[in-house]
Short mmCIF file of C-alpha atoms in Angstrom, two decimals:
data_model
loop_
_atom_site.label_atom_id
_atom_site.label_comp_id
_atom_site.label_asym_id
_atom_site.label_seq_id
_atom_site.Cartn_x
_atom_site.Cartn_y
_atom_site.Cartn_z
CA MET A 1 35.52 -10.81 -5.04
CA SER A 2 36.91 -14.27 -5.89
CA MET A 3 36.34 -17.15 -3.52
CA MET A 4 39.49 -18.69 -2.10
CA LYS A 5 40.06 -22.09 -3.67
CA GLU A 6 41.47 -25.16 -1.98
CA GLN A 7 44.38 -25.48 -4.39
CA TYR A 8 46.65 -23.23 -6.47
CA ASP A 9 49.86 -23.91 -8.35
CA VAL A 10 51.54 -20.96 -6.64
CA VAL A 11 50.67 -19.11 -3.43
CA VAL A 12 52.29 -15.72 -2.91
CA ILE A 13 52.44 -14.38 0.65
CA GLY A 14 52.44 -10.59 0.61
CA ALA A 15 50.92 -8.10 -1.83
CA GLY A 16 53.73 -5.56 -2.03
CA GLY A 17 55.84 -4.90 -5.09
CA ALA A 18 57.77 -8.17 -4.96
CA GLY A 19 54.73 -10.33 -4.29
CA MET A 20 52.55 -8.82 -7.00
CA THR A 21 55.39 -8.90 -9.53
CA ALA A 22 55.98 -12.58 -8.73
CA ALA A 23 52.27 -13.36 -9.02
CA LEU A 24 51.94 -11.59 -12.36
CA GLN A 25 55.02 -13.30 -13.79
CA ALA A 26 53.95 -16.78 -12.62
CA SER A 27 50.45 -16.23 -14.01
CA GLU A 28 51.84 -15.16 -17.38
CA LEU A 29 53.76 -18.44 -17.46
CA GLY A 30 50.57 -20.43 -17.02
CA ALA A 31 50.39 -21.06 -13.28
CA SER A 32 47.24 -20.63 -11.22
CA VAL A 33 48.16 -18.09 -8.54
CA ALA A 34 46.68 -16.59 -5.38
CA VAL A 35 48.12 -13.66 -3.43
CA LEU A 36 47.51 -13.60 0.33
CA GLU A 37 47.89 -10.25 2.13
CA LYS A 38 47.44 -9.95 5.90
CA GLU A 39 46.65 -6.22 5.82
CA ALA A 40 43.36 -4.66 4.71
CA LYS A 41 44.87 -3.31 1.48
CA ALA A 42 47.61 -4.27 -0.93
CA GLY A 43 50.88 -2.39 -1.38
CA GLY A 44 52.91 -2.87 1.79
CA ASN A 45 55.97 -0.68 2.07
CA THR A 46 56.06 -0.35 -1.72
CA ASN A 47 53.21 2.14 -1.34
CA ARG A 48 55.65 4.39 0.54
CA ALA A 49 58.55 4.20 -1.92
CA SER A 50 59.17 7.56 -3.52
CA SER A 51 62.44 8.07 -5.40
CA GLY A 52 62.56 5.44 -8.14
CA MET A 53 64.10 2.22 -9.44
CA ASN A 54 67.79 1.82 -10.18
CA ALA A 55 69.14 0.18 -13.33
CA ALA A 56 72.15 0.74 -15.57
CA GLU A 57 72.59 0.55 -19.36
CA THR A 58 68.89 1.09 -20.03
CA ASP A 59 67.19 2.45 -23.12
CA VAL A 60 65.78 5.22 -20.93
CA GLN A 61 69.28 6.33 -20.01
CA LEU A 62 70.27 6.37 -23.68
CA GLN A 63 67.26 8.57 -24.45
CA HIS A 64 68.49 10.96 -21.74
CA ARG A 65 72.07 10.74 -23.08
CA VAL A 66 73.32 9.19 -19.85
CA THR A 67 76.35 6.96 -20.32
CA ASP A 68 76.38 4.31 -17.61
CA SER A 69 77.63 0.78 -17.02
CA MET A 70 76.56 -2.27 -15.06
CA THR A 71 80.12 -2.47 -13.76
CA ALA A 72 79.84 0.98 -12.19
CA PHE A 73 76.41 0.14 -10.77
CA TYR A 74 77.82 -3.04 -9.21
CA HIS A 75 80.87 -1.28 -7.77
CA GLU A 76 78.94 1.64 -6.28
CA THR A 77 76.34 -0.66 -4.70
CA PHE A 78 79.12 -2.90 -3.35
CA GLN A 79 80.96 0.08 -1.87
CA GLY A 80 77.71 1.48 -0.47
CA GLY A 81 76.98 -1.84 1.25
CA GLY A 82 80.31 -1.88 3.05
CA ARG A 83 81.58 -4.51 0.60
CA LEU A 84 79.43 -7.01 2.50
CA ASN A 85 76.91 -7.61 -0.30
CA ASP A 86 76.54 -11.19 -1.55
CA PRO A 87 78.47 -11.02 -4.88
CA ALA A 88 76.28 -13.56 -6.68
CA MET A 89 73.06 -11.83 -5.62
CA LEU A 90 74.44 -8.43 -6.59
CA ASP A 91 75.67 -9.65 -9.97
CA PHE A 92 72.27 -11.15 -10.81
CA PHE A 93 70.55 -7.96 -9.62
CA VAL A 94 72.68 -5.58 -11.68
CA HIS A 95 72.40 -7.62 -14.88
CA HIS A 96 68.64 -8.14 -14.61
CA ALA A 97 67.67 -4.58 -13.58
CA PRO A 98 67.48 -3.17 -17.15
CA LEU A 99 65.36 -6.16 -18.17
CA ALA A 100 63.04 -5.35 -15.28
CA ILE A 101 62.64 -1.77 -16.53
CA ASP A 102 61.67 -3.14 -19.95
CA TRP A 103 59.32 -5.69 -18.34
CA LEU A 104 57.43 -2.93 -16.55
CA ALA A 105 57.22 -0.79 -19.69
CA ALA A 106 55.80 -3.72 -21.65
CA ARG A 107 53.06 -3.96 -19.00
CA ARG A 108 52.09 -0.28 -19.23
CA MET A 109 54.18 0.85 -16.26
CA PRO A 110 56.94 2.84 -17.98
CA LEU A 111 59.59 4.63 -15.93
CA THR A 112 60.94 7.23 -18.34
CA SER A 113 62.29 10.01 -16.09
CA LEU A 114 65.64 9.86 -14.29
CA THR A 115 67.03 11.17 -11.02
CA ILE A 116 69.96 10.26 -8.75
CA THR A 117 70.29 8.97 -5.19
CA GLY A 118 73.03 8.94 -2.56
CA GLY A 119 76.03 6.74 -3.30
CA MET A 120 75.46 6.76 -7.06
CA THR A 121 77.51 8.72 -9.61
CA LYS A 122 75.06 8.55 -12.53
CA PRO A 123 71.33 9.25 -12.92
CA ARG A 124 70.11 5.65 -12.92
CA THR A 125 67.04 6.02 -10.70
CA HIS A 126 64.07 5.52 -13.04
CA ARG A 127 60.70 7.03 -12.16
CA PRO A 128 57.38 7.89 -13.82
CA GLN A 129 57.46 10.66 -16.41
CA SER A 130 55.33 12.76 -14.05
CA THR A 131 58.10 12.38 -11.39
CA ALA A 132 55.39 11.15 -9.02
CA PRO A 133 56.39 8.70 -6.25
CA VAL A 134 57.28 5.39 -7.86
CA GLY A 135 55.78 3.07 -5.25
CA ASN A 136 52.11 3.93 -5.48
CA TYR A 137 52.44 4.16 -9.26
CA LEU A 138 53.68 0.56 -9.44
CA VAL A 139 51.18 -0.74 -6.88
CA LYS A 140 48.29 0.64 -8.93
CA GLY A 141 49.77 -0.74 -12.15
CA LEU A 142 50.46 -4.20 -10.74
CA LEU A 143 46.99 -4.46 -9.20
CA ALA A 144 45.45 -3.51 -12.54
CA ARG A 145 47.53 -6.10 -14.43
CA LEU A 146 46.66 -8.80 -11.88
CA LYS A 147 42.98 -7.96 -12.24
CA GLU A 148 43.28 -8.30 -16.02
CA LYS A 149 44.87 -11.73 -15.53
CA ARG A 150 42.18 -12.63 -12.98
CA VAL A 151 44.74 -13.33 -10.29
CA PRO A 152 42.99 -12.97 -6.92
CA VAL A 153 44.52 -10.79 -4.21
CA PHE A 154 42.99 -11.79 -0.87
CA THR A 155 43.37 -9.12 1.81
CA ASN A 156 42.86 -9.65 5.55
CA SER A 157 44.36 -13.09 4.90
CA ARG A 158 47.17 -14.01 7.28
CA VAL A 159 49.20 -17.14 6.64
CA SER A 160 49.75 -18.90 9.96
CA ASN A 161 51.77 -21.93 8.83
CA LEU A 162 53.65 -23.38 5.89
CA LEU A 163 52.88 -27.07 5.39
CA THR A 164 55.56 -29.55 4.34
CA ASN A 165 56.01 -33.23 3.70
CA ASP A 166 59.49 -34.75 3.43
CA HIS A 167 61.08 -31.28 3.32
CA ARG A 168 58.86 -30.19 0.44
CA ILE A 169 56.18 -27.47 0.50
CA THR A 170 52.66 -28.90 0.27
CA GLY A 171 50.44 -26.02 1.33
CA VAL A 172 49.65 -23.13 3.65
CA GLU A 173 47.25 -22.51 6.49
CA VAL A 174 45.52 -19.14 6.20
CA ASP A 175 43.26 -17.15 8.50
CA GLN A 176 40.91 -14.99 6.41
CA ASP A 177 38.84 -12.73 8.65
CA GLY A 178 38.76 -15.42 11.34
CA HIS A 179 38.00 -18.27 8.95
CA LEU A 180 40.75 -20.91 8.91
CA GLN A 181 41.49 -22.63 5.63
CA THR A 182 44.15 -24.91 4.18
CA ILE A 183 45.36 -24.30 0.63
CA GLN A 184 47.24 -27.02 -1.18
CA THR A 185 50.15 -25.82 -3.31
CA LYS A 186 53.54 -26.99 -4.50
CA ALA A 187 55.07 -23.52 -4.57
CA VAL A 188 55.06 -20.73 -2.00
CA ILE A 189 56.68 -17.36 -2.66
CA VAL A 190 57.38 -15.44 0.55
CA ALA A 191 57.23 -11.70 -0.19
CA THR A 192 56.27 -10.36 3.22
CA GLY A 193 58.73 -7.49 3.42
CA GLY A 194 61.08 -6.60 6.25
CA PHE A 195 60.68 -6.09 9.98
CA GLY A 196 61.18 -2.35 10.24
CA ALA A 197 57.97 -1.95 12.27
CA ASN A 198 58.87 -4.69 14.76
CA ALA A 199 60.32 -2.56 17.56
CA LYS A 200 60.84 -5.53 19.88
CA LEU A 201 62.89 -7.49 17.34
CA ILE A 202 64.92 -4.42 16.37
CA SER A 203 65.69 -3.68 20.02
CA ARG A 204 66.88 -7.26 20.49
CA LEU A 205 69.07 -7.22 17.39
CA ARG A 206 70.25 -3.60 17.68
CA PRO A 207 69.82 -2.10 21.16
CA ASP A 208 71.48 1.09 19.87
CA LEU A 209 68.44 1.72 17.66
CA SER A 210 65.85 1.34 20.42
CA GLY A 211 63.34 4.17 20.53
CA LEU A 212 63.82 5.39 16.97
CA LYS A 213 60.68 5.93 14.93
CA THR A 214 60.10 3.98 11.72
CA THR A 215 59.09 4.89 8.19
CA ASN A 216 57.53 1.45 7.73
CA GLN A 217 53.86 0.57 7.47
CA PRO A 218 52.52 -1.30 10.55
CA GLY A 219 52.48 -4.68 8.80
CA ALA A 220 56.28 -4.80 8.37
CA THR A 221 56.81 -7.11 11.33
CA GLY A 222 58.87 -9.96 9.88
CA ASP A 223 56.14 -12.61 9.72
CA GLY A 224 57.66 -14.25 6.67
CA LEU A 225 60.96 -14.82 8.45
CA GLN A 226 59.26 -16.79 11.19
CA LEU A 227 57.09 -18.77 8.78
CA ALA A 228 60.10 -19.84 6.73
CA GLU A 229 62.36 -20.48 9.72
CA GLU A 230 59.77 -22.88 11.12
CA VAL A 231 60.25 -25.11 8.06
CA GLY A 232 64.04 -24.96 8.21
CA ALA A 233 64.98 -21.79 6.34
CA ALA A 234 68.27 -20.10 7.15
CA VAL A 235 68.58 -16.36 7.77
CA ARG A 236 71.45 -13.94 7.31
CA ASP A 237 72.57 -10.38 8.17
CA LEU A 238 69.68 -9.66 10.56
CA PRO A 239 71.56 -6.95 12.53
CA PHE A 240 72.04 -4.93 9.32
CA ILE A 241 69.26 -2.37 9.81
CA GLN A 242 69.19 0.87 7.84
CA VAL A 243 68.39 4.25 9.30
CA HIS A 244 67.14 6.78 6.72
CA PRO A 245 68.54 10.29 7.28
CA THR A 246 65.62 12.44 6.11
CA VAL A 247 62.41 11.62 7.95
CA GLN A 248 59.94 14.28 9.11
CA GLN A 249 58.98 13.33 12.68
CA ASP A 250 57.26 16.39 14.15
CA GLN A 251 53.87 14.71 13.78
CA PRO A 252 52.69 11.39 15.28
CA HIS A 253 53.19 9.75 11.87
CA ALA A 254 56.77 9.69 10.54
CA PHE A 255 57.05 10.73 6.88
CA LEU A 256 60.02 9.69 4.79
CA ILE A 257 61.31 12.54 2.64
CA GLY A 258 62.51 10.79 -0.49
CA GLU A 259 66.10 10.92 -1.64
CA ALA A 260 65.01 12.43 -4.94
CA VAL A 261 64.57 15.75 -3.11
CA ARG A 262 68.31 15.83 -2.48
CA GLY A 263 68.98 14.29 -5.86
CA GLU A 264 67.22 17.24 -7.48
CA GLY A 265 69.31 19.79 -5.56
CA ALA A 266 68.22 20.21 -1.93
CA ILE A 267 70.89 20.83 0.69
CA LEU A 268 70.99 19.99 4.41
CA VAL A 269 71.79 22.54 7.10
CA GLY A 270 72.11 22.31 10.86
CA GLN A 271 70.65 24.69 13.42
CA ASN A 272 73.60 27.01 12.75
CA GLY A 273 72.46 27.43 9.14
CA ARG A 274 75.53 25.75 7.66
CA ARG A 275 75.94 22.64 5.53
CA PHE A 276 77.72 19.78 7.31
CA ILE A 277 77.76 16.75 4.98
CA ASN A 278 77.70 15.71 1.33
CA GLU A 279 73.94 15.36 1.09
CA LEU A 280 74.24 12.53 -1.43
CA ALA A 281 76.65 10.37 0.50
CA THR A 282 75.22 6.99 1.48
CA ARG A 283 72.35 6.87 3.95
CA ARG A 284 74.60 5.50 6.68
CA VAL A 285 77.04 8.39 6.31
CA VAL A 286 74.35 11.11 6.18
CA SER A 287 72.43 9.62 9.13
CA ASN A 288 75.58 9.46 11.25
CA ALA A 289 76.38 13.08 10.39
CA ILE A 290 72.93 14.19 11.57
CA PHE A 291 73.24 12.12 14.76
CA ALA A 292 76.55 13.91 15.40
CA LEU A 293 74.89 17.35 15.41
CA PRO A 294 74.04 18.72 18.87
CA GLU A 295 70.35 18.87 17.92
CA LYS A 296 70.44 15.44 16.14
CA SER A 297 68.21 16.84 13.39
CA ALA A 298 68.59 19.05 10.33
CA TYR A 299 66.68 21.03 7.71
CA LEU A 300 66.35 20.24 4.03
CA ILE A 301 66.51 23.54 2.15
CA PHE A 302 65.34 23.86 -1.45
CA ASP A 303 63.65 26.19 -3.92
CA GLN A 304 60.71 26.13 -6.31
CA SER A 305 62.76 24.53 -9.08
CA VAL A 306 63.49 21.50 -6.87
CA ARG A 307 59.80 21.26 -6.04
CA GLU A 308 58.97 21.23 -9.74
CA ARG A 309 61.45 18.39 -10.38
CA ALA A 310 60.41 16.25 -7.39
CA LYS A 311 56.62 15.96 -7.39
CA ALA A 312 56.55 14.11 -4.06
CA ILE A 313 57.07 17.54 -2.48
CA ASP A 314 53.50 18.45 -3.44
CA PHE A 315 52.32 15.69 -1.08
CA TYR A 316 54.69 16.84 1.67
CA CYS A 317 53.20 20.32 1.38
CA HIS A 318 49.65 18.93 1.36
CA VAL A 319 50.14 17.15 4.69
CA GLY A 320 51.83 20.12 6.35
CA LEU A 321 55.46 19.01 6.48
CA VAL A 322 56.96 21.98 4.61
CA LYS A 323 57.75 25.53 5.73
CA GLN A 324 57.68 28.16 2.98
CA ALA A 325 58.83 31.76 2.59
CA ASP A 326 59.47 34.24 -0.20
CA SER A 327 63.08 34.82 0.84
CA LEU A 328 65.79 32.82 2.58
CA THR A 329 66.00 35.43 5.33
CA GLU A 330 62.31 35.03 6.03
CA LEU A 331 62.60 31.23 5.82
CA GLY A 332 65.35 31.32 8.43
CA LYS A 333 63.10 33.25 10.82
CA THR A 334 60.28 30.77 10.22
CA ILE A 335 62.41 27.76 11.22
CA GLY A 336 64.47 29.43 13.94
CA ILE A 337 67.74 29.69 12.01
CA ASP A 338 69.76 32.86 11.46
CA GLY A 339 68.45 34.16 8.14
CA GLY A 340 71.70 35.87 7.23
CA GLN A 341 73.71 32.71 7.69
CA LEU A 342 71.16 30.63 5.76
CA THR A 343 71.29 33.13 2.89
CA ALA A 344 75.09 33.03 2.89
CA THR A 345 75.08 29.22 2.86
CA VAL A 346 72.76 29.07 -0.14
CA GLN A 347 74.69 31.80 -1.97
CA ASN A 348 77.91 29.86 -1.44
CA TRP A 349 76.24 26.69 -2.72
CA ASN A 350 74.99 28.51 -5.81
CA GLN A 351 78.48 29.82 -6.51
CA ILE A 352 79.95 26.30 -6.25
CA VAL A 353 77.36 24.97 -8.67
CA GLU A 354 77.38 27.77 -11.21
CA GLN A 355 81.17 28.17 -11.31
CA HIS A 356 81.74 24.40 -11.31
CA GLN A 357 83.88 24.65 -8.19
CA GLU A 358 84.94 21.77 -5.99
CA ASP A 359 82.66 21.38 -2.99
CA SER A 360 84.56 21.20 0.31
CA LEU A 361 82.05 18.52 1.38
CA LYS A 362 82.78 16.54 -1.80
CA ARG A 363 79.29 16.65 -3.32
CA THR A 364 79.59 15.89 -7.02
CA THR A 365 76.01 14.92 -7.96
CA GLY A 366 72.59 16.55 -7.80
CA ARG A 367 74.20 19.99 -8.05
CA HIS A 368 71.56 22.57 -8.94
CA PRO A 369 71.40 26.26 -7.94
CA LEU A 370 68.74 27.26 -5.43
CA LYS A 371 67.55 30.65 -6.71
CA LYS A 372 63.89 30.42 -7.65
CA GLY A 373 61.46 31.48 -4.94
CA PRO A 374 59.57 30.63 -2.94
CA PHE A 375 62.02 28.77 -0.73
CA TYR A 376 61.23 25.75 1.40
CA ALA A 377 62.44 23.87 4.47
CA ILE A 378 61.60 20.46 5.93
CA HIS A 379 62.75 19.47 9.42
CA VAL A 380 64.24 15.96 9.30
CA ALA A 381 65.94 13.40 11.53
CA PRO A 382 66.98 9.76 11.04
CA ALA A 383 64.51 6.88 11.54
CA ILE A 384 64.40 3.11 11.03
CA HIS A 385 63.81 2.50 7.35
CA TYR A 386 64.97 -0.83 5.93
CA THR A 387 66.13 -4.23 7.13
CA MET A 388 68.92 -5.56 4.92
CA GLY A 389 68.96 -8.97 6.59
CA GLY A 390 66.46 -11.75 5.97
CA LEU A 391 66.03 -15.19 4.49
CA HIS A 392 69.02 -16.83 2.85
CA THR A 393 68.27 -17.49 -0.82
CA ASP A 394 70.27 -18.12 -3.94
CA PRO A 395 70.00 -15.66 -6.86
CA GLN A 396 67.25 -17.84 -8.33
CA THR A 397 65.15 -16.95 -5.21
CA ARG A 398 65.14 -20.50 -3.83
CA VAL A 399 65.10 -20.40 -0.01
CA LEU A 400 68.05 -22.28 1.49
CA ASP A 401 68.30 -24.32 4.67
CA ALA A 402 71.16 -24.26 7.19
CA ASN A 403 73.17 -26.58 4.93
CA GLY A 404 72.79 -24.29 1.93
CA GLN A 405 70.33 -26.61 0.21
CA PRO A 406 67.07 -25.35 -1.38
CA ILE A 407 63.82 -26.14 0.41
CA ALA A 408 61.71 -27.63 -2.38
CA GLY A 409 58.85 -25.38 -3.37
CA LEU A 410 59.86 -22.40 -1.20
CA TYR A 411 60.94 -19.10 -2.76
CA ALA A 412 61.37 -15.56 -1.48
CA ALA A 413 61.78 -12.08 -2.94
CA GLY A 414 62.00 -8.48 -1.77
CA GLU A 415 62.96 -7.09 1.61
CA VAL A 416 62.31 -10.42 3.35
CA VAL A 417 65.54 -11.68 1.71
CA GLY A 418 69.01 -10.88 3.04
CA GLY A 419 72.37 -10.54 1.33
CA LEU A 420 71.88 -8.21 -1.61
CA HIS A 421 72.51 -4.86 0.07
CA GLY A 422 75.33 -5.59 2.52
CA ASN A 423 75.15 -3.33 5.57
CA ASN A 424 73.54 -0.35 3.81
CA ARG A 425 70.98 -0.09 1.02
CA ILE A 426 71.33 2.45 -1.78
CA GLY A 427 68.23 4.52 -2.52
CA GLY A 428 66.41 3.17 -5.58
CA ASN A 429 67.70 -0.38 -5.10
CA SER A 430 64.69 -1.55 -3.09
CA ILE A 431 62.12 -1.09 -5.85
CA ALA A 432 64.61 -2.58 -8.29
CA GLU A 433 65.04 -5.57 -5.98
CA THR A 434 61.28 -6.15 -5.76
CA VAL A 435 60.87 -6.26 -9.54
CA VAL A 436 64.09 -8.12 -10.39
CA PHE A 437 63.67 -10.85 -7.79
CA GLY A 438 59.86 -10.81 -7.85
CA ARG A 439 60.08 -11.68 -11.55
CA GLN A 440 62.69 -14.34 -10.86
CA ALA A 441 60.56 -15.93 -8.12
CA GLY A 442 57.61 -16.16 -10.49
CA ILE A 443 59.80 -17.61 -13.24
CA GLN A 444 61.51 -20.09 -10.92
CA ALA A 445 58.30 -21.31 -9.29
CA ALA A 446 56.57 -21.82 -12.64
CA SER A 447 59.64 -23.54 -14.10
CA ASP A 448 60.04 -25.91 -11.16
CA LEU A 449 56.34 -26.79 -11.33
CA ARG A 450 56.74 -27.77 -14.98
CA ASP A 451 59.76 -29.90 -14.10
CA CYS A 452 57.68 -31.75 -11.49
CA GLU A 453 54.95 -32.64 -13.97
#
């Protein structure tokens, strides 16, 4: 393992997708870089991302004969965010997403399969060819590329303070396994993720969400917000907290069931065995529909063909989250739902799909028949998933103060930043955000360093 030096050109706080992307990009541009991660292993919430990475007008889409446009991607994300997204951030994001797909491919992390998520009208969610969960795939790839570039990733290394002089970043104080050290640097990239695991802060900001479980890893506590605020950073949109509709919570650990399961054809039914919502509406809409059910939970119903198209289901089965039966009638008995009604619901869905009929619940995407046994069910309910609010930055990732002025040498990328998603994030936009703005943070930090020379 590398020894921590006293000085680096760039210090990245957080070894999730955004942080490692930023570190790799800055290193490629000639900067000396260190990544500081407070947890015992790298990956953060990126390790838990499953569905994919959104981008429009990509070469991958052309290969799949998908006609898409950045304009549509912008509009659907803007609508999905309650029209509260920062327009400049969203415009930068949409136009740089296809470049980010190419950037990953050039670094041996190709995303060549497509699926669709709620709120989107086109398959623009890029994932590995194996259809495996995108997050762990990218974490492994980024760690490997950083190792090749000899960029150190220091785990168990918590940054306790950002150091400044005359409103300019000069260094960080870090606690590595109880050993305190000061690192001198002219550029700090905050990539610490959101605060979805900070129950106290969520309860203060959103009392209505108190008591909900979270899909987040324990380290998602909002440390980066506090670090940056202490040196004058402004924040925005903190009450915008997303609840994900499909989370398996019957075990002590809450497991997010990725949107790709619905994107590949799964339906949702209530305890009465009937569908109740367009399963690929936005997360806010689907979550509210589940909360409105008497039981405040639902079942994802799907068949073997969906399992074959969404490989994350293999993991869900492995950890015991999935009920299985050879027939829908038997599946209904297994999960305590009338088997006859469940069978009728699926038969009606199959008829809608196969005869190209209009769905009374207005589902127009991810329409696949459910006919191939065995059949499966996963019990789900909404849980805290993503914090849309965070640090106020410009599209170039420069952290702004209360007057809207950049704090020299301070950058941020990923979930720690607010503004991009409005009041609701679209599935597949988080991984895209980490790569798009992680790259930009690395580029901006390296560029500003050159300008200072």
